[in-house]
């Protein structure tokens, strides 16, 4: 089959690789109809996530048709499914309390060492996201093996086209959990850093949960415009001092809740970020945490900070004092996708949530490398890229 593979920093290719096969009784094989490139894939593309190997098949946002099932799968051939990026067994301690992204059984034991050493506990399995998370082949491919197919995949009705449901695989629940983790109360003012897909869905979710005001921060005019259309006020951090603006907009108090939807590759020229850029490049410090730090300083005492943005390693010059002295609640994590999918699918069906506005480009899988390059280099207008195996290239 054809699949998009990783070969090093800024080097992804579409190649012919072996077809996936059923390995365990609970597996299913999905024929991919649509798959998206995520901001998280850009961390792999930029080479800042450890544990990648040349030839790994990328992709954790995908959907398609069930074409093969193991004897213990509950799926049926021909069903259309969206697959959560988190691989979860459904039966371990964490799955039973709906903390699916901490599943203890989905990352094979021989792969667990790196994350267990770094984080104190091993990570769960994720599709297409390095050997730290199990080394599973991802869904930017014609076919993909889905383990624990009786737990994760969401069967979607035929009348909802791919573009309406694809993002149930990751960014829609991620935006939702980001807002939930910010513990939004009616009348809250919420600041969201980053107007990428995750930030934009966090804006939508925060407003749906009753936030009185949402202030979205980025430097790309088109992305800020999308946030504005969703109902957010906006700050362009290239033009405006973010913390001062947030104080002014809240009568000197600060925002009630902050959402860091940027993560480890923050842009910007603040001096600490410049040092982190250099350290990341030479591999002696993994994370550029300037947004995390800015958010901690901007949130009001007693406020909440939610961190969907991905961080992978260490950071220094961390304002621990601000966290403690202001009594900030911080909640973070890979999304417990399976916890949210039923509710969000219902909201899509009712027309309460729209996800299609985000898609700026749809390309054949074969043009995946161009999709990565442009999603990285032309972020203003390339807001979300969907790849389709078998799609005819434009003439
Ligand atoms: N927790 C999860 O389960 C989960 C799931 C999906 C994505 N993510 C993470 O969420 C983050 C966002 O994902 P995305 O797909 O929206 O990515 P993206 O790269 O499309 O968007 C990031 C946005 O942040 C903006 N930005 C950069 N520096 C900034 C700064 N200093 N201040 C304000 N904005 C800034 C960029 O301009 C860009 O628009 C990534 O770190 C991604 O890995 C986490
Ligand atoms: Zn993703
Ligand atoms: Zn589990």
mmCIF file of N, CA, C and O in Angstrom, residues 172-221:
data_model
loop_
_atom_site.group_PDB
_atom_site.id
_atom_site.type_symbol
_atom_site.label_atom_id
_atom_site.label_comp_id
_atom_site.label_asym_id
_atom_site.label_seq_id
_atom_site.Cartn_x
_atom_site.Cartn_y
_atom_site.Cartn_z
ATOM 1 N N UNK A 172 -11.142 17.976 17.739
ATOM 2 C CA UNK A 172 -12.402 18.458 18.305
ATOM 3 C C UNK A 172 -12.517 18.075 19.782
ATOM 4 O O UNK A 172 -12.716 18.944 20.630
ATOM 5 N N UNK A 173 -12.353 16.779 20.126
ATOM 6 C CA UNK A 173 -12.319 16.459 21.554
ATOM 7 C C UNK A 173 -11.188 17.164 22.292
ATOM 8 O O UNK A 173 -11.340 17.502 23.473
ATOM 9 N N UNK A 174 -10.072 17.413 21.613
ATOM 10 C CA UNK A 174 -8.956 18.092 22.297
ATOM 11 C C UNK A 174 -9.344 19.531 22.661
ATOM 12 O O UNK A 174 -9.077 19.996 23.769
ATOM 13 N N UNK A 175 -9.990 20.224 21.735
ATOM 14 C CA UNK A 175 -10.466 21.577 22.050
ATOM 15 C C UNK A 175 -11.494 21.544 23.172
ATOM 16 O O UNK A 175 -11.509 22.401 24.055
ATOM 17 N N UNK A 176 -12.325 20.505 23.151
ATOM 18 C CA UNK A 176 -13.375 20.379 24.173
ATOM 19 C C UNK A 176 -12.762 20.106 25.545
ATOM 20 O O UNK A 176 -13.089 20.757 26.538
ATOM 21 N N UNK A 177 -11.828 19.137 25.583
ATOM 22 C CA UNK A 177 -11.204 18.823 26.876
ATOM 23 C C UNK A 177 -10.385 20.006 27.386
ATOM 24 O O UNK A 177 -10.296 20.235 28.598
ATOM 25 N N UNK A 178 -9.805 20.778 26.451
ATOM 26 C CA UNK A 178 -9.036 21.959 26.867
ATOM 27 C C UNK A 178 -9.951 22.928 27.619
ATOM 28 O O UNK A 178 -9.578 23.483 28.657
ATOM 29 N N UNK A 179 -11.160 23.124 27.098
ATOM 30 C CA UNK A 179 -12.094 24.037 27.752
ATOM 31 C C UNK A 179 -12.606 23.428 29.056
ATOM 32 O O UNK A 179 -12.729 24.117 30.075
ATOM 33 N N UNK A 180 -12.864 22.121 29.040
ATOM 34 C CA UNK A 180 -13.326 21.456 30.273
ATOM 35 C C UNK A 180 -12.258 21.568 31.358
ATOM 36 O O UNK A 180 -12.553 21.853 32.514
ATOM 37 N N UNK A 181 -10.986 21.356 30.970
ATOM 38 C CA UNK A 181 -9.890 21.462 31.935
ATOM 39 C C UNK A 181 -9.716 22.889 32.461
ATOM 40 O O UNK A 181 -9.132 23.097 33.519
ATOM 41 N N UNK A 182 -10.203 23.866 31.706
ATOM 42 C CA UNK A 182 -10.127 25.260 32.168
ATOM 43 C C UNK A 182 -11.265 25.577 33.142
ATOM 44 O O UNK A 182 -11.359 26.693 33.657
ATOM 45 N N UNK A 183 -12.117 24.583 33.402
ATOM 46 C CA UNK A 183 -13.213 24.705 34.392
ATOM 47 C C UNK A 183 -13.992 25.993 34.214
ATOM 48 O O UNK A 183 -14.133 26.789 35.142
ATOM 49 N N UNK A 184 -14.509 26.171 33.008
ATOM 50 C CA UNK A 184 -15.146 27.439 32.665
ATOM 51 C C UNK A 184 -16.478 27.630 33.386
ATOM 52 O O UNK A 184 -17.310 26.731 33.428
ATOM 53 N N UNK A 185 -16.615 28.811 33.971
ATOM 54 C CA UNK A 185 -17.846 29.207 34.657
ATOM 55 C C UNK A 185 -18.518 30.292 33.822
ATOM 56 O O UNK A 185 -17.843 31.025 33.114
ATOM 57 N N UNK A 186 -19.854 30.408 33.944
ATOM 58 C CA UNK A 186 -20.509 31.523 33.264
ATOM 59 C C UNK A 186 -19.862 32.834 33.744
ATOM 60 O O UNK A 186 -19.432 32.918 34.895
ATOM 61 N N UNK A 187 -19.767 33.785 32.884
ATOM 62 C CA UNK A 187 -19.158 35.096 33.170
ATOM 63 C C UNK A 187 -17.637 35.089 33.117
ATOM 64 O O UNK A 187 -17.007 36.121 33.279
ATOM 65 N N UNK A 188 -17.031 33.942 32.898
ATOM 66 C CA UNK A 188 -15.566 33.898 32.812
ATOM 67 C C UNK A 188 -15.036 34.636 31.586
ATOM 68 O O UNK A 188 -15.667 34.630 30.528
ATOM 69 N N UNK A 189 -13.845 35.216 31.759
ATOM 70 C CA UNK A 189 -13.071 35.667 30.607
ATOM 71 C C UNK A 189 -11.932 34.661 30.418
ATOM 72 O O UNK A 189 -11.178 34.385 31.355
ATOM 73 N N UNK A 190 -11.852 34.114 29.221
ATOM 74 C CA UNK A 190 -10.898 33.038 28.940
ATOM 75 C C UNK A 190 -9.955 33.496 27.834
ATOM 76 O O UNK A 190 -10.405 34.016 26.808
ATOM 77 N N UNK A 191 -8.654 33.332 28.042
ATOM 78 C CA UNK A 191 -7.693 33.645 26.979
ATOM 79 C C UNK A 191 -7.184 32.348 26.366
ATOM 80 O O UNK A 191 -6.856 31.397 27.086
ATOM 81 N N UNK A 192 -7.150 32.287 25.042
ATOM 82 C CA UNK A 192 -6.668 31.093 24.338
ATOM 83 C C UNK A 192 -5.447 31.481 23.508
ATOM 84 O O UNK A 192 -5.549 32.324 22.606
ATOM 85 N N UNK A 193 -4.293 30.903 23.838
ATOM 86 C CA UNK A 193 -3.077 31.127 23.036
ATOM 87 C C UNK A 193 -3.047 30.122 21.891
ATOM 88 O O UNK A 193 -3.127 28.917 22.126
ATOM 89 N N UNK A 194 -2.917 30.621 20.668
ATOM 90 C CA UNK A 194 -2.835 29.756 19.495
ATOM 91 C C UNK A 194 -4.185 29.642 18.807
ATOM 92 O O UNK A 194 -5.175 29.221 19.408
ATOM 93 N N UNK A 195 -4.243 30.064 17.548
ATOM 94 C CA UNK A 195 -5.482 29.935 16.756
ATOM 95 C C UNK A 195 -5.286 28.902 15.652
ATOM 96 O O UNK A 195 -5.746 29.074 14.523
ATOM 97 N N UNK A 196 -4.571 27.837 15.977
ATOM 98 C CA UNK A 196 -4.557 26.665 15.108
ATOM 99 C C UNK A 196 -5.847 25.893 15.355
ATOM 100 O O UNK A 196 -6.731 26.342 16.101
ATOM 101 N N UNK A 197 -5.964 24.723 14.742
ATOM 102 C CA UNK A 197 -7.174 23.916 14.918
ATOM 103 C C UNK A 197 -7.561 23.700 16.379
ATOM 104 O O UNK A 197 -8.731 23.831 16.742
ATOM 105 N N UNK A 198 -6.598 23.382 17.221
ATOM 106 C CA UNK A 198 -6.921 23.098 18.625
ATOM 107 C C UNK A 198 -7.421 24.366 19.316
ATOM 108 O O UNK A 198 -8.441 24.364 20.016
ATOM 109 N N UNK A 199 -6.711 25.466 19.107
ATOM 110 C CA UNK A 199 -7.133 26.728 19.721
ATOM 111 C C UNK A 199 -8.520 27.146 19.239
ATOM 112 O O UNK A 199 -9.367 27.577 20.028
ATOM 113 N N UNK A 200 -8.775 26.999 17.949
ATOM 114 C CA UNK A 200 -10.078 27.423 17.408
ATOM 115 C C UNK A 200 -11.206 26.560 17.975
ATOM 116 O O UNK A 200 -12.274 27.076 18.309
ATOM 117 N N UNK A 201 -10.969 25.264 18.108
ATOM 118 C CA UNK A 201 -12.019 24.434 18.716
ATOM 119 C C UNK A 201 -12.148 24.719 20.209
ATOM 120 O O UNK A 201 -13.235 24.596 20.769
ATOM 121 N N UNK A 202 -11.048 25.100 20.856
ATOM 122 C CA UNK A 202 -11.137 25.478 22.277
ATOM 123 C C UNK A 202 -11.961 26.752 22.430
ATOM 124 O O UNK A 202 -12.740 26.892 23.382
ATOM 125 N N UNK A 203 -11.828 27.676 21.483
ATOM 126 C CA UNK A 203 -12.643 28.902 21.500
ATOM 127 C C UNK A 203 -14.124 28.517 21.414
ATOM 128 O O UNK A 203 -14.958 28.964 22.208
ATOM 129 N N UNK A 204 -14.441 27.657 20.424
ATOM 130 C CA UNK A 204 -15.838 27.219 20.253
ATOM 131 C C UNK A 204 -16.359 26.545 21.520
ATOM 132 O O UNK A 204 -17.479 26.801 21.956
ATOM 133 N N UNK A 205 -15.532 25.673 22.098
ATOM 134 C CA UNK A 205 -15.975 24.926 23.275
ATOM 135 C C UNK A 205 -16.164 25.855 24.474
ATOM 136 O O UNK A 205 -17.147 25.730 25.212
ATOM 137 N N UNK A 206 -15.230 26.800 24.662
ATOM 138 C CA UNK A 206 -15.335 27.711 25.806
ATOM 139 C C UNK A 206 -16.627 28.528 25.717
ATOM 140 O O UNK A 206 -17.333 28.717 26.711
ATOM 141 N N UNK A 207 -16.950 28.982 24.518
ATOM 142 C CA UNK A 207 -18.188 29.755 24.350
ATOM 143 C C UNK A 207 -19.404 28.852 24.573
ATOM 144 O O UNK A 207 -20.369 29.246 25.235
ATOM 145 N N UNK A 208 -19.320 27.606 24.065
ATOM 146 C CA UNK A 208 -20.447 26.674 24.257
ATOM 147 C C UNK A 208 -20.649 26.371 25.736
ATOM 148 O O UNK A 208 -21.761 26.096 26.180
ATOM 149 N N UNK A 209 -19.565 26.415 26.513
ATOM 150 C CA UNK A 209 -19.675 26.129 27.960
ATOM 151 C C UNK A 209 -20.063 27.369 28.757
ATOM 152 O O UNK A 209 -20.085 27.327 29.987
ATOM 153 N N UNK A 210 -20.295 28.486 28.076
ATOM 154 C CA UNK A 210 -20.854 29.648 28.759
ATOM 155 C C UNK A 210 -19.893 30.758 29.112
ATOM 156 O O UNK A 210 -20.249 31.677 29.854
ATOM 157 N N UNK A 211 -18.650 30.692 28.620
ATOM 158 C CA UNK A 211 -17.723 31.795 28.899
ATOM 159 C C UNK A 211 -18.317 33.108 28.371
ATOM 160 O O UNK A 211 -18.904 33.132 27.286
ATOM 161 N N UNK A 212 -18.175 34.158 29.154
ATOM 162 C CA UNK A 212 -18.724 35.452 28.721
ATOM 163 C C UNK A 212 -17.856 36.044 27.619
ATOM 164 O O UNK A 212 -18.367 36.624 26.657
ATOM 165 N N UNK A 213 -16.541 35.934 27.793
ATOM 166 C CA UNK A 213 -15.611 36.488 26.788
ATOM 167 C C UNK A 213 -14.502 35.486 26.525
ATOM 168 O O UNK A 213 -13.974 34.881 27.462
ATOM 169 N N UNK A 214 -14.136 35.368 25.254
ATOM 170 C CA UNK A 214 -12.954 34.572 24.922
ATOM 171 C C UNK A 214 -12.021 35.476 24.124
ATOM 172 O O UNK A 214 -12.441 36.151 23.178
ATOM 173 N N UNK A 215 -10.768 35.511 24.540
ATOM 174 C CA UNK A 215 -9.772 36.343 23.857
ATOM 175 C C UNK A 215 -8.745 35.404 23.225
ATOM 176 O O UNK A 215 -8.107 34.606 23.924
ATOM 177 N N UNK A 216 -8.622 35.464 21.907
ATOM 178 C CA UNK A 216 -7.734 34.546 21.191
ATOM 179 C C UNK A 216 -6.462 35.275 20.767
ATOM 180 O O UNK A 216 -6.505 36.427 20.329
ATOM 181 N N UNK A 217 -5.326 34.601 20.904
ATOM 182 C CA UNK A 217 -4.011 35.218 20.670
ATOM 183 C C UNK A 217 -3.236 34.424 19.620
ATOM 184 O O UNK A 217 -3.149 33.192 19.696
ATOM 185 N N UNK A 218 -2.707 35.102 18.640
ATOM 186 C CA UNK A 218 -1.868 34.474 17.613
ATOM 187 C C UNK A 218 -1.167 35.611 16.882
ATOM 188 O O UNK A 218 -1.273 36.780 17.287
ATOM 189 N N UNK A 219 -0.449 35.291 15.800
ATOM 190 C CA UNK A 219 0.123 36.376 14.999
ATOM 191 C C UNK A 219 -0.258 36.260 13.532
ATOM 192 O O UNK A 219 0.179 37.054 12.715
ATOM 193 N N UNK A 220 -1.055 35.238 13.196
ATOM 194 C CA UNK A 220 -1.484 35.083 11.808
ATOM 195 C C UNK A 220 -2.853 35.727 11.620
ATOM 196 O O UNK A 220 -3.837 35.276 12.224
ATOM 197 N N UNK A 221 -2.931 36.755 10.769
ATOM 198 C CA UNK A 221 -4.186 37.495 10.631
ATOM 199 C C UNK A 221 -5.373 36.611 10.238
ATOM 200 O O UNK A 221 -6.459 36.767 10.791
#
